[in-house]
Short mmCIF file of C-alpha atoms in Angstrom, two decimals:
data_model
loop_
_atom_site.label_atom_id
_atom_site.label_comp_id
_atom_site.label_asym_id
_atom_site.label_seq_id
_atom_site.Cartn_x
_atom_site.Cartn_y
_atom_site.Cartn_z
CA MET A 1 -9.33 26.68 -19.93
CA ILE A 2 -8.05 23.50 -17.67
CA GLN A 3 -5.74 25.95 -16.05
CA CYS A 4 -8.56 28.44 -15.12
CA ILE A 5 -10.64 25.40 -13.60
CA GLU A 6 -7.51 24.75 -11.50
CA LYS A 7 -7.73 28.41 -10.00
CA GLU A 8 -11.30 28.34 -9.53
CA GLN A 9 -11.28 25.00 -7.86
CA ASN A 10 -8.12 26.18 -5.21
CA GLY A 11 -9.86 29.19 -4.51
CA TYR A 12 -12.97 27.39 -3.62
CA LEU A 13 -11.21 25.22 -1.29
CA SER A 14 -9.53 27.89 0.46
CA THR A 15 -12.98 28.95 1.57
CA LYS A 16 -13.69 25.68 2.81
CA SER A 17 -13.24 24.33 6.18
CA GLU A 18 -11.25 21.20 7.12
CA LYS A 19 -14.64 19.68 8.09
CA HIS A 20 -16.49 20.20 5.01
CA LYS A 21 -13.55 18.85 2.78
CA LYS A 22 -13.32 16.07 5.00
CA GLN A 23 -16.99 15.25 4.92
CA TYR A 24 -17.03 15.16 0.97
CA GLY A 25 -13.23 13.65 0.53
CA GLN A 26 -12.30 16.81 -1.73
CA TYR A 27 -8.99 16.57 -3.34
CA PHE A 28 -9.50 18.13 -6.19
CA THR A 29 -7.25 17.57 -9.62
CA SER A 30 -4.40 19.66 -10.63
CA SER A 31 -4.06 20.54 -14.49
CA ILE A 32 -1.10 18.66 -14.95
CA ILE A 33 -2.62 15.31 -13.56
CA SER A 34 -6.30 15.88 -15.32
CA GLU A 35 -4.59 16.64 -18.54
CA TYR A 36 -1.94 13.48 -18.05
CA MET A 37 -5.01 11.22 -17.25
CA ALA A 38 -7.01 12.09 -20.45
CA SER A 39 -3.84 11.37 -22.41
CA MET A 40 -4.10 7.76 -21.41
CA ILE A 41 -7.74 7.48 -23.24
CA ASP A 42 -7.33 5.72 -26.26
CA LYS A 43 -9.85 6.38 -29.25
CA VAL A 44 -13.06 4.40 -28.98
CA GLU A 45 -13.94 2.82 -32.35
CA GLY A 46 -17.10 2.48 -33.91
CA VAL A 47 -19.45 5.04 -31.73
CA ASN A 48 -21.39 7.90 -32.99
CA THR A 49 -21.54 9.60 -29.57
CA LEU A 50 -18.79 8.79 -26.89
CA ARG A 51 -20.31 8.94 -23.36
CA ILE A 52 -18.22 10.01 -20.57
CA LEU A 53 -19.00 9.61 -16.64
CA ASP A 54 -17.18 12.04 -14.16
CA ALA A 55 -18.19 10.60 -11.15
CA GLY A 56 -17.43 13.34 -8.11
CA ALA A 57 -16.80 16.11 -10.66
CA GLY A 58 -16.05 18.97 -8.34
CA ALA A 59 -15.53 22.03 -11.05
CA GLY A 60 -15.15 19.55 -13.86
CA ILE A 61 -11.51 19.66 -14.50
CA LEU A 62 -11.37 15.94 -15.53
CA THR A 63 -14.26 16.21 -17.92
CA ALA A 64 -12.96 19.38 -19.31
CA SER A 65 -9.54 17.54 -20.09
CA ALA A 66 -11.12 14.45 -21.09
CA VAL A 67 -13.49 15.81 -23.68
CA ASN A 68 -10.27 18.13 -25.33
CA TYR A 69 -7.91 15.17 -25.41
CA CYS A 70 -11.14 13.06 -27.06
CA MET A 71 -11.43 15.80 -29.63
CA LYS A 72 -8.13 15.83 -30.31
CA ILE A 73 -8.32 11.99 -31.23
CA GLY A 74 -11.09 12.31 -33.27
CA HIS A 75 -14.26 12.14 -31.51
CA LYS A 76 -16.61 15.02 -32.68
CA CYS A 77 -19.50 14.29 -30.54
CA ILE A 78 -19.22 13.58 -26.87
CA HIS A 79 -21.71 13.65 -24.03
CA ALA A 80 -20.99 13.68 -20.41
CA VAL A 81 -22.72 12.75 -17.31
CA LEU A 82 -21.17 14.16 -14.22
CA TYR A 83 -22.37 13.54 -10.30
CA GLU A 84 -21.82 15.96 -7.89
CA LEU A 85 -22.92 16.08 -4.31
CA ASP A 86 -21.54 19.17 -3.30
CA ASP A 87 -24.15 22.09 -3.56
CA CYS A 88 -21.84 24.77 -3.44
CA VAL A 89 -19.69 24.07 -6.25
CA LEU A 90 -22.78 23.00 -8.86
CA VAL A 91 -22.60 26.86 -10.04
CA ASP A 92 -18.65 26.61 -10.84
CA LEU A 93 -19.31 23.22 -12.68
CA GLU A 94 -22.50 24.42 -14.78
CA ASN A 95 -20.66 27.58 -15.71
CA ASN A 96 -17.45 25.42 -16.66
CA MET A 97 -19.09 22.72 -18.70
CA THR A 98 -21.26 25.95 -20.67
CA GLN A 99 -17.94 27.07 -21.44
CA LEU A 100 -16.45 23.92 -22.49
CA LYS A 101 -19.79 23.42 -24.96
CA ARG A 102 -18.81 26.68 -26.85
CA LYS A 103 -15.30 25.84 -27.25
CA ILE A 104 -15.68 22.43 -28.64
CA GLU A 105 -18.80 23.74 -30.91
CA ASN A 106 -16.46 26.76 -32.05
CA ARG A 107 -13.78 23.71 -33.10
CA GLY A 108 -16.60 22.26 -35.03
CA GLY A 109 -17.80 19.38 -32.40
CA GLU A 110 -20.82 18.61 -30.48
CA PHE A 111 -20.65 18.62 -26.49
CA THR A 112 -23.56 18.26 -24.50
CA PHE A 113 -23.80 17.44 -20.84
CA GLU A 114 -25.97 16.39 -17.97
CA ILE A 115 -25.15 17.52 -14.15
CA LYS A 116 -26.51 14.98 -11.64
CA ASN A 117 -26.63 16.59 -8.11
CA GLU A 118 -27.07 13.13 -6.62
CA ASP A 119 -25.05 10.66 -4.41
CA PHE A 120 -22.92 8.67 -7.07
CA ILE A 121 -22.88 5.59 -4.95
CA LEU A 122 -26.46 5.74 -3.85
CA SER A 123 -27.89 6.20 -7.38
CA ARG A 124 -25.82 3.42 -8.85
CA PRO A 125 -26.20 4.53 -12.35
CA ASP A 126 -24.63 0.88 -13.33
CA LYS A 127 -28.43 -0.23 -12.84
CA ASP A 128 -30.29 1.59 -15.28
CA SER A 129 -27.93 3.94 -17.49
CA GLU A 130 -26.90 3.54 -20.79
CA PRO A 131 -23.21 2.34 -20.39
CA PHE A 132 -20.74 4.79 -21.02
CA HIS A 133 -17.32 4.67 -23.24
CA VAL A 134 -14.68 6.68 -20.85
CA SER A 135 -14.25 7.51 -16.85
CA SER A 136 -11.70 9.53 -15.54
CA ILE A 137 -12.06 10.15 -11.95
CA ASN A 138 -10.42 11.38 -8.70
CA PRO A 139 -12.69 9.52 -6.21
CA PRO A 140 -13.26 10.69 -2.74
CA TYR A 141 -11.25 9.23 -0.01
CA PHE A 142 -12.76 8.49 3.48
CA LYS A 143 -13.83 5.45 5.84
CA TYR A 144 -17.29 5.05 6.89
CA ASN A 145 -18.65 3.49 9.78
CA THR A 146 -20.03 -0.17 8.26
CA LYS A 147 -22.97 -0.35 10.96
CA THR A 148 -24.44 3.50 10.33
CA SER A 149 -23.28 4.52 6.99
CA PRO A 150 -25.72 4.46 4.43
CA TYR A 151 -22.77 3.10 1.75
CA SER A 152 -22.62 0.27 4.07
CA GLY A 153 -23.08 -2.94 2.09
CA ARG A 154 -24.18 -0.69 -1.18
CA THR A 155 -21.52 -2.22 -3.23
CA ALA A 156 -22.11 -5.76 -1.68
CA ASP A 157 -23.28 -6.95 -5.19
CA LEU A 158 -19.87 -6.30 -6.54
CA PHE A 159 -17.21 -7.04 -4.15
CA LYS A 160 -17.17 -8.18 -0.71
CA GLY A 161 -15.97 -5.63 2.38
CA ASN A 162 -16.35 -2.01 2.98
CA PRO A 163 -12.54 -0.85 2.92
CA ASN A 164 -12.96 2.64 1.87
CA ILE A 165 -15.40 4.80 -0.18
CA TYR A 166 -13.16 5.32 -2.96
CA ALA A 167 -13.24 1.54 -3.78
CA SER A 168 -17.01 1.97 -3.72
CA PHE A 169 -16.52 4.75 -6.27
CA VAL A 170 -14.17 2.69 -8.64
CA SER A 171 -16.57 -0.66 -8.33
CA VAL A 172 -19.75 1.46 -9.33
CA VAL A 173 -17.99 3.44 -12.32
CA GLY A 174 -16.36 -0.08 -13.63
CA ALA A 175 -19.69 -1.46 -13.70
CA SER A 176 -21.09 1.28 -15.60
CA LEU A 177 -19.00 1.13 -18.37
CA ALA A 178 -19.54 -0.70 -21.74
CA GLN A 179 -17.62 -3.60 -22.94
CA ASN A 180 -13.80 -2.56 -23.71
CA GLY A 181 -14.99 1.04 -21.60
CA GLN A 182 -11.85 2.58 -20.12
CA MET A 183 -11.40 3.85 -16.40
CA ILE A 184 -8.32 5.96 -15.59
CA ALA A 185 -8.47 6.68 -11.83
CA ILE A 186 -6.01 8.50 -9.75
CA ILE A 187 -6.45 6.54 -6.15
CA PRO A 188 -4.50 5.64 -2.93
CA ARG A 189 -2.23 2.77 -3.81
CA SER A 190 -3.66 0.94 -0.49
CA PHE A 191 -5.81 -0.91 -2.57
CA ALA A 192 -3.08 -2.97 -4.24
CA ASN A 193 -2.60 -5.37 -1.06
CA GLY A 194 -3.85 -6.04 2.24
CA LEU A 195 -7.08 -7.94 3.38
CA TYR A 196 -9.21 -5.03 3.57
CA PHE A 197 -9.15 -4.77 -0.21
CA LYS A 198 -9.28 -8.49 -1.11
CA GLY A 199 -12.58 -8.24 -2.25
CA PHE A 200 -12.22 -5.10 -4.35
CA ARG A 201 -8.95 -6.55 -6.08
CA GLN A 202 -10.93 -9.63 -6.97
CA PHE A 203 -13.21 -7.40 -8.39
CA LEU A 204 -11.10 -5.67 -10.35
CA THR A 205 -8.90 -8.51 -11.61
CA GLU A 206 -11.81 -10.53 -12.81
CA ASN A 207 -13.73 -7.99 -14.70
CA PHE A 208 -11.04 -5.35 -16.12
CA CYS A 209 -7.75 -5.36 -17.65
CA LEU A 210 -4.87 -3.61 -15.64
CA GLU A 211 -3.39 -1.87 -18.68
CA LYS A 212 -1.28 0.57 -16.97
CA ILE A 213 -0.30 1.79 -13.64
CA HIS A 214 1.69 5.33 -12.91
CA ILE A 215 3.64 5.52 -9.52
CA PHE A 216 5.04 8.85 -7.75
CA LYS A 217 8.20 8.18 -6.41
CA SER A 218 7.82 11.24 -3.98
CA ARG A 219 4.66 10.33 -2.47
CA ASP A 220 3.55 13.97 -0.63
CA ARG A 221 3.89 15.92 -4.15
CA VAL A 222 0.66 14.78 -5.72
CA PHE A 223 -1.86 16.70 -3.65
CA LYS A 224 0.91 18.54 -2.01
CA GLU A 225 -1.16 21.85 -1.76
CA LEU A 226 -3.53 20.11 0.54
CA SER A 227 -0.68 18.24 2.72
CA VAL A 228 -1.92 14.88 1.47
CA LEU A 229 0.74 12.12 2.47
CA GLN A 230 -1.25 9.08 1.18
CA GLU A 231 0.69 7.36 -1.74
CA ASN A 232 -1.31 7.73 -4.94
CA ILE A 233 -1.10 6.35 -7.95
CA ILE A 234 -3.01 6.53 -11.63
CA CYS A 235 -4.49 3.34 -12.86
CA LYS A 236 -5.94 2.27 -16.01
CA PHE A 237 -8.45 -0.46 -16.39
CA VAL A 238 -10.15 -1.57 -19.55
CA LYS A 239 -13.50 -3.72 -19.43
CA LYS A 240 -12.06 -7.06 -21.09
CA ASP A 241 -9.77 -9.78 -20.42
CA GLN A 242 -5.99 -9.19 -18.92
CA ASN A 243 -3.25 -8.43 -21.43
CA SER A 244 -0.15 -10.56 -20.83
CA LEU A 245 1.76 -7.15 -20.38
CA ILE A 246 1.21 -4.32 -17.80
CA SER A 247 3.04 -0.98 -18.08
CA ILE A 248 4.30 0.51 -14.97
CA ILE A 249 5.04 4.37 -15.42
CA SER A 250 7.24 6.18 -13.01
CA SER A 251 8.22 9.66 -12.15
CA ASN A 252 9.39 11.66 -9.35
CA CYS A 253 6.19 13.42 -8.77
CA SER A 254 3.42 15.51 -11.04
CA LEU A 255 5.72 18.28 -12.17
CA ASP A 256 8.22 15.99 -14.37
CA LEU A 257 5.75 13.62 -15.97
CA ARG A 258 7.37 14.23 -19.71
CA GLN A 259 10.20 12.58 -18.12
CA SER A 260 8.48 9.38 -16.95
CA SER A 261 10.34 6.01 -17.32
CA ILE A 262 7.93 3.16 -18.75
CA THR A 263 8.69 -0.59 -18.57
CA ASN A 264 6.41 -3.24 -19.86
CA TYR A 265 6.21 -6.37 -17.22
CA ALA A 266 4.47 -9.97 -17.69
CA THR A 267 1.16 -9.87 -15.96
CA THR A 268 2.07 -12.69 -13.68
CA LEU A 269 4.82 -10.58 -12.07
CA ILE A 270 2.53 -8.23 -11.35
CA ILE A 271 -0.39 -9.51 -10.36
CA ASP A 272 -0.11 -12.46 -7.69
CA ARG A 273 -2.75 -14.36 -7.70
CA TYR A 274 -1.65 -16.81 -4.71
CA LYS A 275 -4.54 -17.90 -2.76
CA ASP A 276 -6.74 -15.35 -4.71
CA ASN A 277 -5.34 -12.70 -3.16
CA ASN A 278 -4.43 -10.77 -6.37
CA ILE A 279 -1.94 -8.76 -4.89
CA ILE A 280 -0.79 -6.08 -7.12
CA ARG A 281 3.12 -5.41 -6.95
CA ILE A 282 4.59 -2.25 -8.47
CA PRO A 283 8.01 -2.05 -9.09
CA GLU A 284 9.21 1.51 -8.85
CA THR A 285 12.30 1.29 -11.31
CA GLN A 286 13.86 -1.61 -13.33
CA ASP A 287 16.14 -2.98 -10.68
CA ASP A 288 13.04 -3.56 -8.61
CA GLY A 289 11.32 -5.34 -11.53
CA ARG A 290 14.48 -7.70 -11.39
CA ILE A 291 14.05 -7.88 -7.65
CA LEU A 292 10.70 -9.33 -8.41
CA LYS A 293 11.99 -11.73 -10.84
CA THR A 294 14.64 -13.14 -8.69
CA VAL A 295 11.80 -13.70 -5.97
CA GLU A 296 9.61 -15.37 -8.55
CA ASN A 297 12.21 -18.05 -8.89
CA TRP A 298 11.98 -18.84 -4.97
CA GLU A 299 10.74 -22.10 -4.37
CA SER A 300 8.88 -21.20 -0.94
CA ASN A 301 7.23 -18.91 1.02
CA PHE A 302 6.23 -17.99 4.22
CA GLU A 303 3.50 -20.62 5.02
CA LEU A 304 5.43 -23.24 3.29
CA ASN A 305 8.40 -22.91 5.36
CA GLY A 306 6.29 -23.95 8.56
CA TYR A 307 6.23 -20.06 9.86
CA TYR A 308 3.65 -18.24 11.71
CA ILE A 309 3.18 -14.77 12.54
CA SER A 310 1.48 -13.21 15.05
CA THR A 311 0.49 -9.76 16.42
CA GLY A 312 1.58 -8.76 20.00
CA PRO A 313 -1.33 -9.48 22.07
CA VAL A 314 -1.00 -6.44 24.66
CA VAL A 315 -3.07 -3.58 23.23
CA GLU A 316 -2.25 -0.68 25.78
CA HIS A 317 -4.99 1.19 26.58
CA ARG A 318 -6.76 -1.63 27.14
CA THR A 319 -4.68 -3.04 29.74
CA ARG A 320 -3.20 -0.01 31.56
CA ASN A 321 -3.86 -1.85 35.15
CA TYR A 322 -1.50 -4.49 34.00
CA ILE A 323 1.39 -1.92 33.25
CA SER A 324 3.83 -0.52 35.56
CA SER A 325 7.41 1.45 35.39
CA GLN A 326 8.37 -0.56 38.65
CA LYS A 327 9.58 -3.93 38.59
CA SER A 328 8.08 -6.45 41.07
CA SER A 329 7.77 -10.01 42.04
CA ILE A 330 5.10 -10.74 39.60
CA SER A 331 6.09 -8.50 36.66
CA ILE A 332 7.80 -9.43 33.08
CA PRO A 333 8.94 -7.20 30.65
CA LEU A 334 6.74 -5.71 28.04
CA VAL A 335 8.68 -5.26 24.78
CA ARG A 336 7.61 -2.37 22.69
CA MET A 337 8.60 -0.88 19.11
CA HIS A 338 11.45 0.89 20.58
CA ASN A 339 13.06 -2.19 22.23
CA ILE A 340 13.50 -3.80 18.34
CA LYS A 341 16.75 -3.41 16.87
CA PRO A 342 18.09 -5.27 13.94
CA PHE A 343 19.23 -8.49 15.17
CA ARG A 344 18.40 -7.52 18.99
CA ASN A 345 15.70 -7.02 21.45
CA GLU A 346 17.24 -4.22 23.37
CA TRP A 347 14.91 -4.38 26.52
CA THR A 348 17.07 -3.40 29.70
CA GLY A 349 14.57 -1.83 32.01
CA LYS A 350 16.84 1.10 32.08
CA HIS A 351 15.25 3.04 28.93
CA LYS A 352 12.55 5.48 29.87
CA LYS A 353 10.17 3.90 27.89
CA ASP A 354 11.03 0.53 29.36
CA VAL A 355 7.95 -0.84 31.07
CA TYR A 356 6.57 -4.09 32.78
CA PHE A 357 3.72 -6.09 32.96
CA ASN A 358 2.08 -7.58 35.94
CA LEU A 359 0.87 -11.17 36.03
CA ILE A 360 -2.54 -10.36 37.68
CA ASP A 361 -5.93 -11.78 37.34
CA GLY A 362 -6.45 -12.53 33.72
CA TYR A 363 -2.88 -11.94 32.40
CA GLU A 364 -2.75 -15.25 30.31
CA LYS A 365 -4.32 -14.00 27.42
CA HIS A 366 -2.08 -11.09 27.13
CA VAL A 367 1.59 -12.93 27.45
CA THR A 368 3.40 -14.91 25.29
CA ARG A 369 6.14 -18.09 25.86
CA ASN A 370 9.35 -16.81 26.11
CA SER A 371 10.99 -18.46 23.07
CA VAL A 372 13.30 -17.60 20.13
CA TYR A 373 11.37 -15.18 17.80
CA VAL A 374 11.91 -13.06 15.13
CA MET A 375 10.43 -9.70 15.59
CA LEU A 376 9.23 -7.20 13.32
CA LYS A 377 8.16 -3.54 13.97
CA ARG A 378 4.69 -3.03 12.43
CA PHE A 379 5.18 0.54 11.97
CA SER A 380 8.47 2.62 10.67
CA SER A 381 9.05 5.73 12.47
CA LYS A 382 9.48 8.78 10.89
CA ASP A 383 13.04 9.29 10.92
CA GLU A 384 13.70 5.42 9.70
CA LYS A 385 14.15 4.90 6.04
CA ARG A 386 13.58 1.14 6.21
CA ARG A 387 10.06 -0.65 5.88
CA LEU A 388 11.48 -3.79 7.76
CA VAL A 389 12.96 -3.56 10.75
CA ALA A 390 13.68 -7.39 12.35
CA GLY A 391 15.16 -8.29 15.57
CA VAL A 392 15.62 -11.47 17.51
CA ASN A 393 14.14 -12.51 20.81
CA VAL A 394 16.78 -14.51 22.45
CA PRO A 395 15.10 -16.07 25.76
CA THR A 396 18.77 -15.92 27.51
CA VAL A 397 19.06 -12.49 27.17
CA ILE A 398 15.56 -11.49 28.72
CA PRO A 399 15.21 -14.50 31.28
CA GLY A 400 11.93 -16.06 32.30
CA GLY A 401 9.26 -18.36 31.22
CA LEU A 402 6.80 -15.44 29.78
CA ILE A 403 6.99 -12.27 28.12
CA GLY A 404 4.71 -9.34 26.79
CA PHE A 405 4.65 -8.11 23.21
CA GLU A 406 3.29 -4.79 22.51
CA ASN A 407 0.56 -4.54 19.62
CA HIS A 408 2.67 -2.54 17.47
CA LEU A 409 5.34 -5.61 17.18
CA ASN A 410 4.92 -8.78 15.05
CA TYR A 411 6.42 -11.84 16.10
CA ILE A 412 7.45 -14.78 13.81
CA GLY A 413 7.97 -18.51 15.29
CA CYS A 414 8.09 -22.23 13.68
CA VAL A 415 4.67 -24.02 13.75
CA ASN A 416 4.98 -26.90 16.10
CA GLU A 417 8.58 -26.66 16.99
CA ASN A 418 11.07 -23.95 18.52
CA MET A 419 12.84 -21.65 15.85
CA SER A 420 16.44 -22.25 16.23
CA LEU A 421 18.70 -18.96 16.68
CA GLU A 422 20.43 -19.82 13.66
CA GLU A 423 17.29 -19.56 11.62
CA ALA A 424 16.01 -16.53 13.52
CA PHE A 425 18.91 -14.88 12.41
CA GLY A 426 18.73 -15.78 9.05
CA LEU A 427 15.14 -14.72 8.80
CA ALA A 428 16.16 -11.43 10.40
CA ALA A 429 19.04 -11.04 7.86
CA LEU A 430 16.97 -11.59 5.10
CA PHE A 431 14.28 -9.02 6.47
CA ASN A 432 16.96 -6.50 7.28
CA SER A 433 18.57 -6.58 3.64
CA THR A 434 18.15 -4.13 1.05
CA PHE A 435 16.86 -6.66 -1.13
CA MET A 436 13.97 -7.57 1.02
CA ASP A 437 13.17 -3.90 1.98
CA LYS A 438 12.95 -3.19 -1.78
CA TYR A 439 10.99 -6.27 -2.44
CA PHE A 440 8.52 -5.09 0.10
CA ARG A 441 8.00 -1.88 -1.25
CA CYS A 442 7.07 -3.40 -4.53
CA VAL A 443 4.31 -5.60 -2.49
CA SER A 444 3.23 -3.09 -0.24
CA GLY A 445 2.87 0.96 -0.17
CA ASN A 446 1.94 1.13 3.41
CA THR A 447 4.25 2.26 6.07
CA GLN A 448 2.56 -0.34 8.33
CA VAL A 449 3.74 -4.01 8.19
CA ASN A 450 0.79 -6.39 8.31
CA ALA A 451 0.84 -9.88 9.30
CA THR A 452 -1.20 -10.48 6.53
CA GLU A 453 1.25 -9.35 4.00
CA ILE A 454 4.18 -10.94 5.64
CA ARG A 455 1.97 -14.37 5.46
CA LEU A 456 1.91 -13.97 1.46
CA LEU A 457 5.59 -13.42 0.87
CA LYS A 458 7.86 -15.57 -1.07
CA LEU A 459 10.88 -16.92 0.90
CA PRO A 460 13.92 -18.85 0.05
CA ASN A 461 13.68 -22.38 1.68
CA ARG A 462 14.63 -22.97 5.54
CA LYS A 463 17.79 -24.76 4.39
CA THR A 464 18.60 -21.65 2.59
CA ILE A 465 17.72 -19.29 5.56
CA ASN A 466 19.78 -21.59 8.05
CA GLU A 467 22.75 -21.12 5.88
CA ILE A 468 22.17 -17.31 5.90
CA GLY A 469 21.56 -17.33 9.75
CA SER A 470 24.93 -19.54 10.46
CA LEU A 471 27.17 -16.54 8.50
CA ILE A 472 25.34 -13.58 10.20
CA ILE A 473 25.33 -15.01 14.08
CA ASN A 474 29.25 -15.40 13.92
CA MET A 475 29.67 -11.73 12.68
CA SER A 476 31.35 -9.39 14.93
CA ASN A 477 28.98 -6.95 13.65
CA GLN A 478 25.90 -7.16 11.47
CA SER A 479 26.49 -3.89 9.33
CA GLN A 480 23.95 -3.40 6.31
CA LEU A 481 27.00 -3.93 3.85
CA ASP A 482 27.65 -7.35 5.84
CA ILE A 483 24.14 -8.25 5.58
CA ASP A 484 23.44 -7.51 2.16
CA ASN A 485 26.96 -9.33 1.05
CA VAL A 486 25.55 -12.26 2.59
CA ILE A 487 22.10 -12.29 0.80
CA GLU A 488 24.24 -11.81 -2.39
CA LYS A 489 26.49 -14.83 -1.75
CA ILE A 490 23.69 -17.08 -0.94
CA ILE A 491 20.38 -15.80 -2.27
CA LEU A 492 21.82 -13.92 -5.54
CA ASN A 493 24.94 -16.50 -5.81
CA HIS A 494 27.18 -13.25 -6.39
CA ASP A 495 31.05 -13.10 -5.33
CA TYR A 496 31.22 -12.57 -1.28
CA ARG A 497 34.16 -11.46 -0.05
CA ARG A 498 34.34 -11.68 4.34
CA THR A 499 36.41 -9.04 5.88
CA GLU A 500 39.24 -9.84 8.51
CA GLU A 501 37.01 -8.53 11.34
CA ASN A 502 33.86 -10.68 10.09
CA LYS A 503 35.58 -14.05 10.13
CA ILE A 504 33.31 -16.67 11.57
CA ARG A 505 33.51 -17.39 15.32
CA PRO A 506 32.48 -20.37 17.31
CA GLY A 507 28.81 -20.50 17.93
CA LYS A 508 28.92 -20.49 21.33
CA ILE A 509 31.07 -17.37 21.18
CA ALA A 510 28.98 -15.44 19.41
CA LEU A 511 25.54 -16.21 21.47
CA LYS A 512 27.84 -15.15 24.47
CA ARG A 513 28.28 -11.79 22.46
CA ILE A 514 24.81 -11.40 21.90
CA GLU A 515 24.03 -11.59 25.76
CA ASN A 516 26.50 -9.36 26.64
CA ALA A 517 25.55 -6.43 23.96
CA SER A 518 21.65 -6.73 25.50
#
């Protein structure tokens, strides 16, 4: 029956426009995923009738899978309440639940259901409905206007902020559960970190036990028929105090769930409660888990080291009258993403994308003092495998008292002092290392590198970072192998063997080489 519902819903979606699907945030669940999510349900002891909540039911595939599995583990009497706003799918939903009812009765069980053609968030069943024991959900996904949308502020009693409709769905479902109630949700990974979802994470971590996370290594394979590139994960939450362990389950995609690997981690390793941010870190492999454990032993972090990070102040579409492709007596270089290479700010004025920023009236708030900074790209281009790409801005390479940084860049300096060149190269080496790239992927599932996430990173102390920089800056080149070898030696205390061509040169010669290369 589950496969029939899958074919039915795929046929339904094929008849709908992109506008219709976007309006309802419709990404229906496959039979493989729905049955896998149902398998995460544990038997609920001491209840006569198991109550299941489906928020955004579609054609009913999640409820059908959950009911079948709950029958299998011993529940004989089940009642489901299904919310679905899209009128066009209601007939299919009614038919599927009626068929499911007959099948359950033929197996000696009892299944009843109630379909509500209502907006789940505006209805707020947590306010007046009898609590539910189980919910398996694939909530809609879309952002809404916080000034005009009816959803704005509708869950303010549960968490602060209006990050995305899926957060509202998950929070209302969670609030609708009985004590020890179980919620299995397939949702974007974006909630696990970042400022926008901070209030939502606080609600989850204060009221629920995060029991399991399933991560898919291939980010585009879960809803591949719909060309969805958002990274999705499956989470199981239970309405009780947090366990001491969290299970991380990993598979390449939805087609190899039976070959999934399972690793149990200490909750303190997965949920980082520093400054009440409650960032949820997800190691994809056991090697990633070892990296997290190593980082946990670092004695410092970004803020304790006295670093600050700022986003480039030049927003190009708002400052077009300042920007020119021609140099003049009142122009300075405007650094863009394409200029940032590992350890370098490669601005020459000769690249076809190189532009100038003119110092005309009102320029002051858009420019930055030209000093030593570590430069981080905010976005990874599609041909880059790395999340973190860190360059170094050296004032002697691009001379002048002022410089322009475009909004797609972050720049890092030291509070109340100038950053030394050695420290800048040390910090850039750390960001450019394979070790740090893997660590960052555990912390963030986004391709965008936000300043908020960088501020919360754990780091070695400044002495260690300077030690890294003193080795890196004097190398004849900084290949990935060279960078990783230095990190192995200083951070991980492994053997380090420097090749002949990478022997340390005097600092002045190294700086001259940097200037010439740029």
